[in-house]
Amino acid sequence: MYMMDLSLRQFEDVLKSGVDTAILPIGMVEAHGPHCSLGTDVLIPREFLRRLDRIIGEKVVIGAEISYGHSWALQSFKGTIDVSVEAFSNYVFEVGKEFHRSGFKNLVFFNGHGGNINSLNTVGEKLADLGLTILMINWWVDYRDTIKTIAAEPGHAGEDETSLVLAISESLADTSQVGNHQIELSPKIKYRNWGRSIFPEGYLGNAGAATVEKGEKLYQAMIPLMLKDFEDMWKVNKPVQTQI
Ligand SMILES: [Zn+2]
């Protein structure tokens, strides 16, 4: 269920009924090649959660989205609204702390953007220290092996991401303008304007091969993997047998 749709009374009743898991969708407004919506990293988590809500909606509260994040790599492109690591991390921590104060035991960071990961790892540890169980979902990292069986050349606004956007609406991406852009350089190497050489047109991967059908297949393949991650998270708060 969606927190934004609940009244105070309904929200209190949900908490009383034992629902103890909140999901925080986190994205980014950022250049995604010449072809994909600037909102890609918000729209894809939104679509995953719309589908997950149909399956586990009675057990989770989906919070409002955090749509602006951190992007060191693509900050030089127009359309990227980059928030510093410090401001972003502090903000997500404060939001997470409020979910904890509201009574939730589990908090899911449902993240759509790579530049957010370092901050979210740190914030997740701080929130875990408060007593929350944190599940971090970075779909393109966590389920990469499965993704590659459907979209062989994934990447930022690449075959996988563009397909997922097309499956939401064909009006959100135009693949007639893009092809296949690959890098040789190890991502372990960083230097000023690194993003411009890795993503010369703001994308990476075989964006030209993206299709609606692949996007639909990707959603369908990843949802069960996400459900398994939720089940694993819920095991954490089950009473454990202690040895005497
Ligand atoms: Zn993206």
PDB file of N, CA, C and O in Angstrom, residues 1-5 11 21-26 49 60-66 95 99 104 107-108:
ATOM      1  N   MET A   1       0.847  -1.196   0.000  1.00  0.00           N
ATOM      2  CA  MET A   1       0.000   0.000   0.000  1.00  0.00           C
ATOM      3  C   MET A   1       0.884   1.249   0.000  1.00  0.00           C
ATOM      4  O   MET A   1       2.049   1.173   0.383  1.00  0.00           O
ATOM      5  N   TYR A   2       0.287   2.319  -0.442  1.00  0.00           N
ATOM      6  CA  TYR A   2       1.068   3.551  -0.588  1.00  0.00           C
ATOM      7  C   TYR A   2       0.777   4.511   0.570  1.00  0.00           C
ATOM      8  O   TYR A   2      -0.373   4.868   0.819  1.00  0.00           O
ATOM      9  N   MET A   3       1.825   4.918   1.256  1.00  0.00           N
ATOM     10  CA  MET A   3       1.684   5.820   2.401  1.00  0.00           C
ATOM     11  C   MET A   3       0.938   7.103   2.024  1.00  0.00           C
ATOM     12  O   MET A   3       0.140   7.617   2.807  1.00  0.00           O
ATOM     13  N   MET A   4       1.216   7.583   0.810  1.00  0.00           N
ATOM     14  CA  MET A   4       0.605   8.845   0.375  1.00  0.00           C
ATOM     15  C   MET A   4      -0.918   8.742   0.261  1.00  0.00           C
ATOM     16  O   MET A   4      -1.609   9.768   0.218  1.00  0.00           O
ATOM     17  N   ASP A   5      -1.435   7.518   0.155  1.00  0.00           N
ATOM     18  CA  ASP A   5      -2.883   7.337  -0.005  1.00  0.00           C
ATOM     19  C   ASP A   5      -3.606   7.186   1.333  1.00  0.00           C
ATOM     20  O   ASP A   5      -4.842   7.160   1.369  1.00  0.00           O
ATOM     21  N   PHE A  11      -3.327   4.933   8.605  1.00  0.00           N
ATOM     22  CA  PHE A  11      -1.902   4.645   8.829  1.00  0.00           C
ATOM     23  C   PHE A  11      -1.700   4.020  10.212  1.00  0.00           C
ATOM     24  O   PHE A  11      -0.975   3.032  10.371  1.00  0.00           O
ATOM     25  N   THR A  21       7.079  -3.092   7.728  1.00  0.00           N
ATOM     26  CA  THR A  21       8.049  -2.892   6.646  1.00  0.00           C
ATOM     27  C   THR A  21       7.673  -1.674   5.813  1.00  0.00           C
ATOM     28  O   THR A  21       6.542  -1.577   5.321  1.00  0.00           O
ATOM     29  N   ALA A  22       8.618  -0.762   5.684  1.00  0.00           N
ATOM     30  CA  ALA A  22       8.422   0.404   4.812  1.00  0.00           C
ATOM     31  C   ALA A  22       9.425   0.329   3.663  1.00  0.00           C
ATOM     32  O   ALA A  22      10.532  -0.196   3.820  1.00  0.00           O
ATOM     33  N   ILE A  23       8.999   0.832   2.523  1.00  0.00           N
ATOM     34  CA  ILE A  23       9.881   0.889   1.355  1.00  0.00           C
ATOM     35  C   ILE A  23      10.093   2.354   0.987  1.00  0.00           C
ATOM     36  O   ILE A  23       9.130   3.113   0.859  1.00  0.00           O
ATOM     37  N   LEU A  24      11.353   2.709   0.844  1.00  0.00           N
ATOM     38  CA  LEU A  24      11.686   4.072   0.434  1.00  0.00           C
ATOM     39  C   LEU A  24      12.217   4.029  -1.000  1.00  0.00           C
ATOM     40  O   LEU A  24      13.337   3.548  -1.234  1.00  0.00           O
ATOM     41  N   PRO A  25      11.427   4.493  -1.965  1.00  0.00           N
ATOM     42  CA  PRO A  25      11.936   4.536  -3.340  1.00  0.00           C
ATOM     43  C   PRO A  25      12.904   5.715  -3.478  1.00  0.00           C
ATOM     44  O   PRO A  25      12.592   6.835  -3.055  1.00  0.00           O
ATOM     45  N   ILE A  26      14.082   5.423  -4.039  1.00  0.00           N
ATOM     46  CA  ILE A  26      15.106   6.463  -4.163  1.00  0.00           C
ATOM     47  C   ILE A  26      15.614   6.469  -5.609  1.00  0.00           C
ATOM     48  O   ILE A  26      15.974   5.421  -6.148  1.00  0.00           O
ATOM     49  N   LEU A  49       7.752  -1.180  -8.068  1.00  0.00           N
ATOM     50  CA  LEU A  49       6.957  -1.142  -6.831  1.00  0.00           C
ATOM     51  C   LEU A  49       5.463  -1.255  -7.131  1.00  0.00           C
ATOM     52  O   LEU A  49       4.718  -1.846  -6.351  1.00  0.00           O
ATOM     53  N   VAL A  60       3.435  -4.247   3.191  1.00  0.00           N
ATOM     54  CA  VAL A  60       4.437  -3.175   3.116  1.00  0.00           C
ATOM     55  C   VAL A  60       3.769  -1.813   2.915  1.00  0.00           C
ATOM     56  O   VAL A  60       2.712  -1.708   2.298  1.00  0.00           O
ATOM     57  N   VAL A  61       4.440  -0.794   3.459  1.00  0.00           N
ATOM     58  CA  VAL A  61       4.025   0.586   3.208  1.00  0.00           C
ATOM     59  C   VAL A  61       5.072   1.216   2.300  1.00  0.00           C
ATOM     60  O   VAL A  61       6.256   1.270   2.649  1.00  0.00           O
ATOM     61  N   ILE A  62       4.637   1.659   1.123  1.00  0.00           N
ATOM     62  CA  ILE A  62       5.555   2.285   0.170  1.00  0.00           C
ATOM     63  C   ILE A  62       5.539   3.794   0.409  1.00  0.00           C
ATOM     64  O   ILE A  62       4.495   4.442   0.285  1.00  0.00           O
ATOM     65  N   GLY A  63       6.687   4.326   0.799  1.00  0.00           N
ATOM     66  CA  GLY A  63       6.771   5.745   1.122  1.00  0.00           C
ATOM     67  C   GLY A  63       6.853   6.611  -0.136  1.00  0.00           C
ATOM     68  O   GLY A  63       6.946   6.111  -1.260  1.00  0.00           O
ATOM     69  N   ALA A  64       6.832   7.914   0.076  1.00  0.00           N
ATOM     70  CA  ALA A  64       6.996   8.847  -1.046  1.00  0.00           C
ATOM     71  C   ALA A  64       8.430   8.752  -1.582  1.00  0.00           C
ATOM     72  O   ALA A  64       9.360   8.438  -0.840  1.00  0.00           O
ATOM     73  N   GLU A  65       8.576   9.049  -2.834  1.00  0.00           N
ATOM     74  CA  GLU A  65       9.892   8.907  -3.481  1.00  0.00           C
ATOM     75  C   GLU A  65      10.865  10.029  -3.103  1.00  0.00           C
ATOM     76  O   GLU A  65      10.462  11.178  -2.962  1.00  0.00           O
ATOM     77  N   ILE A  66      12.130   9.649  -2.987  1.00  0.00           N
ATOM     78  CA  ILE A  66      13.207  10.645  -2.960  1.00  0.00           C
ATOM     79  C   ILE A  66      13.757  10.680  -4.387  1.00  0.00           C
ATOM     80  O   ILE A  66      14.373   9.722  -4.841  1.00  0.00           O
ATOM     81  N   VAL A  95      15.194  10.856   6.944  1.00  0.00           N
ATOM     82  CA  VAL A  95      13.931  10.224   6.521  1.00  0.00           C
ATOM     83  C   VAL A  95      13.834   8.816   7.116  1.00  0.00           C
ATOM     84  O   VAL A  95      12.801   8.423   7.678  1.00  0.00           O
ATOM     85  N   PHE A  99      11.056   6.972   9.782  1.00  0.00           N
ATOM     86  CA  PHE A  99      10.325   5.700   9.604  1.00  0.00           C
ATOM     87  C   PHE A  99      10.532   4.817  10.831  1.00  0.00           C
ATOM     88  O   PHE A  99       9.604   4.163  11.294  1.00  0.00           O
ATOM     89  N   PHE A 104       8.383   1.353  12.326  1.00  0.00           N
ATOM     90  CA  PHE A 104       8.767   0.295  11.382  1.00  0.00           C
ATOM     91  C   PHE A 104      10.032  -0.412  11.859  1.00  0.00           C
ATOM     92  O   PHE A 104      10.924   0.212  12.439  1.00  0.00           O
ATOM     93  N   LEU A 107      13.286  -1.496   6.766  1.00  0.00           N
ATOM     94  CA  LEU A 107      13.243  -0.403   5.793  1.00  0.00           C
ATOM     95  C   LEU A 107      13.996  -0.842   4.540  1.00  0.00           C
ATOM     96  O   LEU A 107      15.136  -1.296   4.613  1.00  0.00           O
ATOM     97  N   VAL A 108      13.306  -0.715   3.405  1.00  0.00           N
ATOM     98  CA  VAL A 108      13.908  -1.108   2.126  1.00  0.00           C
ATOM     99  C   VAL A 108      14.297   0.148   1.359  1.00  0.00           C
ATOM    100  O   VAL A 108      13.462   1.016   1.121  1.00  0.00           O
TER     101      VAL A 108
END
